[in-house]
Short mmCIF file of C-alpha atoms in Angstrom, two decimals:
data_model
loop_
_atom_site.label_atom_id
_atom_site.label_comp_id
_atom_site.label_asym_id
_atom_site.label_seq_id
_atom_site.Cartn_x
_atom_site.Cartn_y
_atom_site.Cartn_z
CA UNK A 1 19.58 -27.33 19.24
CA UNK A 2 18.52 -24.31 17.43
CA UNK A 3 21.34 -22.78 15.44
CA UNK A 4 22.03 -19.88 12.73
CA UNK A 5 24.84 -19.44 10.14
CA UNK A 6 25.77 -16.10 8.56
CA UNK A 7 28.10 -16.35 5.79
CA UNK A 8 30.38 -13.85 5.68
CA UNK A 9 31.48 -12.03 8.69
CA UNK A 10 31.89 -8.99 6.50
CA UNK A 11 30.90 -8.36 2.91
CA UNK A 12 31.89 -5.38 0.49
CA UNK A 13 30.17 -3.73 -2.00
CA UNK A 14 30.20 -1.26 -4.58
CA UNK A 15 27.21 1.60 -4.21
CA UNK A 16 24.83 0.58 -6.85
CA UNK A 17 25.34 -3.20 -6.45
CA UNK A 18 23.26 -6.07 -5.71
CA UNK A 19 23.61 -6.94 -1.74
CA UNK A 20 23.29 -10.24 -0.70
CA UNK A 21 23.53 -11.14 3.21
CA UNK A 22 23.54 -15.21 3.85
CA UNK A 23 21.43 -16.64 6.72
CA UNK A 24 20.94 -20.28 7.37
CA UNK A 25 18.79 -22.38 10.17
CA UNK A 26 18.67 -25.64 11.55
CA UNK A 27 15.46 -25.89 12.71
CA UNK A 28 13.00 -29.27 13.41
CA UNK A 29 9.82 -26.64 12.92
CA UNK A 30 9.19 -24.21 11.01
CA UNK A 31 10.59 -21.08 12.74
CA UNK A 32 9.58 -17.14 13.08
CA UNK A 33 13.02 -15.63 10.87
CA UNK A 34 14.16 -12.03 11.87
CA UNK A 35 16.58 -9.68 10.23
CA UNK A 36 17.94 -6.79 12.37
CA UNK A 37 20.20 -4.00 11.11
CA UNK A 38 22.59 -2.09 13.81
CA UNK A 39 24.30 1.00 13.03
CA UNK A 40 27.35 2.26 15.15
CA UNK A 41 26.38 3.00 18.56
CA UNK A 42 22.91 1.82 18.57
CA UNK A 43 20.52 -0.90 19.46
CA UNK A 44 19.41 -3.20 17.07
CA UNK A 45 16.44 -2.39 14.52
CA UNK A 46 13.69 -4.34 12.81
CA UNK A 47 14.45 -4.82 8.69
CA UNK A 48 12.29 -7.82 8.35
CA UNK A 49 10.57 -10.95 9.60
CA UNK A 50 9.07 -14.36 8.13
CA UNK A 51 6.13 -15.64 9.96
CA UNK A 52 5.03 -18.45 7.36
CA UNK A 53 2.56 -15.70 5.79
CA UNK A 54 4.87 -15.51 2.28
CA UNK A 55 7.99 -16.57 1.58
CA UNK A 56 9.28 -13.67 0.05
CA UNK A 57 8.99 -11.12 2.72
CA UNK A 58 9.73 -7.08 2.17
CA UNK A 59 11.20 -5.25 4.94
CA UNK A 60 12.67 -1.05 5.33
CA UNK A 61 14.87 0.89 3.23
CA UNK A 62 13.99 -1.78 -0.14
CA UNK A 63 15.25 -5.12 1.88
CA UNK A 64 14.00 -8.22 1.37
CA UNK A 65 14.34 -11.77 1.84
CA UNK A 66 13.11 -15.21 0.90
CA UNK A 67 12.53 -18.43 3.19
CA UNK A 68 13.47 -21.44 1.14
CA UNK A 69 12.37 -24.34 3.20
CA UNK A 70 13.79 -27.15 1.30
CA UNK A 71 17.48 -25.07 1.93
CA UNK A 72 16.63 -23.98 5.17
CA UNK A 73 17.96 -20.39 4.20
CA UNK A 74 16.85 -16.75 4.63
CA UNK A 75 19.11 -14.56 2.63
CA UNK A 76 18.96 -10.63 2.58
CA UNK A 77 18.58 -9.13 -0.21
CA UNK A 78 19.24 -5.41 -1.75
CA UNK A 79 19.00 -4.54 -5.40
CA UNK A 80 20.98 -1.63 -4.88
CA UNK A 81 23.50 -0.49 -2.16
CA UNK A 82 23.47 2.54 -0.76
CA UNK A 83 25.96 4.39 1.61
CA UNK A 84 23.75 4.82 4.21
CA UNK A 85 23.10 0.45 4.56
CA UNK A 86 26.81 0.15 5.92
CA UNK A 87 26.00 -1.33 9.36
CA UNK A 88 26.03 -5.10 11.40
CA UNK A 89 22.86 -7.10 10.20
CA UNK A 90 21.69 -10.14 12.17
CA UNK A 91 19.86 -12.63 11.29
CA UNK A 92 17.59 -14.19 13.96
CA UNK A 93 15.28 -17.16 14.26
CA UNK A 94 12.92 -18.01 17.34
CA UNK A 95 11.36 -21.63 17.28
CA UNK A 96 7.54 -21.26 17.21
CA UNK A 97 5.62 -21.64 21.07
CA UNK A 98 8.94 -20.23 22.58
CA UNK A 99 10.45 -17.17 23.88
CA UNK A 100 14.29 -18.09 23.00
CA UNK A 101 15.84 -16.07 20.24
CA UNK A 102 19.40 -17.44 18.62
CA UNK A 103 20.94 -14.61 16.66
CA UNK A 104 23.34 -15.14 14.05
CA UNK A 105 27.17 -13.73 14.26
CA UNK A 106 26.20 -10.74 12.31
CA UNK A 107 27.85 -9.62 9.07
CA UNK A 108 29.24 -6.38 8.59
CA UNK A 109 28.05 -4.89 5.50
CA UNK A 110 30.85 -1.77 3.92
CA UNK A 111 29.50 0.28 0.75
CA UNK A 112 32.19 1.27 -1.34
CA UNK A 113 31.85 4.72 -3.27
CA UNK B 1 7.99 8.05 22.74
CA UNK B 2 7.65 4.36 22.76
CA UNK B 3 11.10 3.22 23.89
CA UNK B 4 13.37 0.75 25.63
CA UNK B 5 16.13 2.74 28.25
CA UNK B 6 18.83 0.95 29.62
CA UNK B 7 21.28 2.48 32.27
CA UNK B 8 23.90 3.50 32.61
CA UNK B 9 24.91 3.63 28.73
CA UNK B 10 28.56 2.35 30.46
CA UNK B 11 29.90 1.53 32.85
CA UNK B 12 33.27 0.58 34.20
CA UNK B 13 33.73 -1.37 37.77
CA UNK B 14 35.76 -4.45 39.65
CA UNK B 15 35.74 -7.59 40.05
CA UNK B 16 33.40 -8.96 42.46
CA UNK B 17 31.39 -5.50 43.27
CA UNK B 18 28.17 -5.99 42.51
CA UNK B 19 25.88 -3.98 40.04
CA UNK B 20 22.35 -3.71 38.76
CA UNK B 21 21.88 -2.43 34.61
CA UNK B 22 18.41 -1.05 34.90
CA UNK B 23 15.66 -1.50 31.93
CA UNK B 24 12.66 0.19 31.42
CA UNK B 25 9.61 -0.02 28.79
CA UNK B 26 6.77 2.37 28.17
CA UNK B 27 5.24 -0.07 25.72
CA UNK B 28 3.09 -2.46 28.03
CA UNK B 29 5.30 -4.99 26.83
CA UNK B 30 4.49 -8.43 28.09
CA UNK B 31 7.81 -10.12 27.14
CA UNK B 32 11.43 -8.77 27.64
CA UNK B 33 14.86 -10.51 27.40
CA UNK B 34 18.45 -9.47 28.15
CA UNK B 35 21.48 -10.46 25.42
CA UNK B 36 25.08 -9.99 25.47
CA UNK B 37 26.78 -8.71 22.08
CA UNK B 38 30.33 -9.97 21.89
CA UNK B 39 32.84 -9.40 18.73
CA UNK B 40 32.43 -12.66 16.63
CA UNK B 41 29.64 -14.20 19.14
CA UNK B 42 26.79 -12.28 18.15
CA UNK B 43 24.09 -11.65 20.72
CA UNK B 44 23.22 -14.40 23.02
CA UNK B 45 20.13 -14.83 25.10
CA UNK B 46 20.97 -14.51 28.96
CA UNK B 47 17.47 -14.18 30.21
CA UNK B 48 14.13 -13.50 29.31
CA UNK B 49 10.88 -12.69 30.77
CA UNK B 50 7.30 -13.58 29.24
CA UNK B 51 5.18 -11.83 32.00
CA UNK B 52 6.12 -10.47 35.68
CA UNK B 53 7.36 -12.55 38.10
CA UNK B 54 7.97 -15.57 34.85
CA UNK B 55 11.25 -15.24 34.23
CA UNK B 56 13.88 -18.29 32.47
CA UNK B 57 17.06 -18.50 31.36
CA UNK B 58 18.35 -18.31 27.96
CA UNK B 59 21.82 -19.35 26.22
CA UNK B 60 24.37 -17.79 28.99
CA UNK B 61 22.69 -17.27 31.88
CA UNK B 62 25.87 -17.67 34.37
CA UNK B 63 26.59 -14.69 36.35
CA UNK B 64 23.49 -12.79 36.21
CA UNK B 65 20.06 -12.73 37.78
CA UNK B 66 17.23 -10.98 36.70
CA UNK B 67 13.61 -9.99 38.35
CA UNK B 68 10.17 -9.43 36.46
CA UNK B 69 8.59 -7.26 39.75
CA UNK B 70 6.40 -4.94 37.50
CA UNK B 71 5.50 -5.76 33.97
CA UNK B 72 7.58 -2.44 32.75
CA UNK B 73 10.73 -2.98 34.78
CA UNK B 74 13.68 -5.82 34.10
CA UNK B 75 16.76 -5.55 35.66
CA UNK B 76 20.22 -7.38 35.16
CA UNK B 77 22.05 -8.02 38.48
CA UNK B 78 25.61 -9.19 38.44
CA UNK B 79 26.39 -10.27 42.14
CA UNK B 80 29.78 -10.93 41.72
CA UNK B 81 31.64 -9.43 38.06
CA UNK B 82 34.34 -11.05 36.63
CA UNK B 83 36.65 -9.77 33.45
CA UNK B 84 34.57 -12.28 31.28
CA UNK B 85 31.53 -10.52 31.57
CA UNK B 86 32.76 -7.17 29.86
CA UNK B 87 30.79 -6.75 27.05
CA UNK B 88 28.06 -4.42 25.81
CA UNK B 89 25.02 -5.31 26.92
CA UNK B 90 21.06 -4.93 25.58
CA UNK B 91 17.41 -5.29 26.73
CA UNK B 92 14.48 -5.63 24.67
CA UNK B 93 10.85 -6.25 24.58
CA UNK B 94 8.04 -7.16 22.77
CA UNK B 95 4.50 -7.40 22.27
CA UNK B 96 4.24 -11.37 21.91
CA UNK B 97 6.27 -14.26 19.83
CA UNK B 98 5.60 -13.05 16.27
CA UNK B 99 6.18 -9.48 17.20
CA UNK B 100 9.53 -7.71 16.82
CA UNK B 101 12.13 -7.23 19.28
CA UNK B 102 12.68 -3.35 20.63
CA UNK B 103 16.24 -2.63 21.60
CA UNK B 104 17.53 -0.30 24.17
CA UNK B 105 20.70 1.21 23.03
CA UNK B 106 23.10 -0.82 24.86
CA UNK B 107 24.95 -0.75 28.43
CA UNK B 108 28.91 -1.15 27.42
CA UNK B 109 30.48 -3.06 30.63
CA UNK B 110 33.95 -2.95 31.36
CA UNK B 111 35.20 -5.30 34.57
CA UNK B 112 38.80 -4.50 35.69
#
């Protein structure tokens, strides 16, 4: 069965550093990769998705991530925190020809002044 | 506005009185899916829909029904509510499989 693994259930940072969110797959096929971001109160929002197009993929407010095959990973990725990324991030995957989405346990990110 | 609107935003009721959480698109949306967000669980898949009257189950679909009458339209029923389904609750939709997922802003359920 599909599954994700976030590492980390939440992560601190200083504002200015390097953010790095860990997702890993199991996955027979290659698999359509989300990340969603969800800020207090809300619903969940679009940063990013894989769809085999590149592997390094660039997403809203200067995200990215990479899909490493051969580790079966999708990390998140931030050059430089700012206050206004504290929030839950998800990272989903949905198997290719299906409909089923498996979301990860989320990570809370905190930006430290 | 394109959107996603769930109602109530929360909601607090008893065991075994039943309830309908309504969801609405104004996207044209062909596919649209119901999740559960619990602390340390994540969201998991209850149902989903890929076109009206096609609906199937996803990862926790115990508890809840769900109907795909008009393509906009996708309610959650819970016949019957028990304490374990307290939780906050969200729709979404979506153009097809390698679009992304548009979230209503969440239905927080509380069963006494």
């Amino acid at each position: 069965a599909q599954s994700v693994t976030q590492l980390g259930s939440h992560v601190s940072v200083s504002e200015g550093a390097l953010v790095l969110l860990r997702c890993n797959y199991s996955s027979s096929v290659p698999p359509y990769l989300f990340w969603y971001v969800q800020y207090p109160n809300q619903g969940l929002q679009l940063l990013l998705k894989y769809t085999s197009a590149a592997t390094l993929v660039k997403g809203i407010n200067g995200f990215e991530a990479e899909f490493k095959k051969s580790e079966t990973s999708f990390h998140l990725t931030k050059p430089s925190a700012h206050m206004s990324d504290a929030a839950e991030y998800f990272c989903a995957v949905r198997t290719s020809g299906t409909y089923k989405y498996i979301f990860g346990t989320g990570t809370r990110l905190k930006v430290l002044a | 506005e394109a959107q996603v609107t769930q109602n109530p935003r929360y909601l607090i009721t008893v065991t075994g009185k039943k309830l309908t959480v309504t969801c609405s698109q104004n996207m044209n949306h062909e596919y649209m899916s119901w999740y559960r967000q619990d602390p340390g669980l994540g969201l998991r898949q209850i149902y989903y829909s890929m076109n009206v009257e096609v609906t199937d189950k996803g990862d926790v679909p115990e508890g809840y029904k769900v109907s795909r009458k008009e393509k906009r339209n996708f309610p959650l029923i819970l016949e019957s509510p028990s304490p374990n389904q307290t939780s906050l609750y969200f729709c979404a939709s979506s153009w097809a499989q390698d679009s992304p997922l548009h979230f209503g802003n969440g239905t927080r359920l509380t069963v006494t």
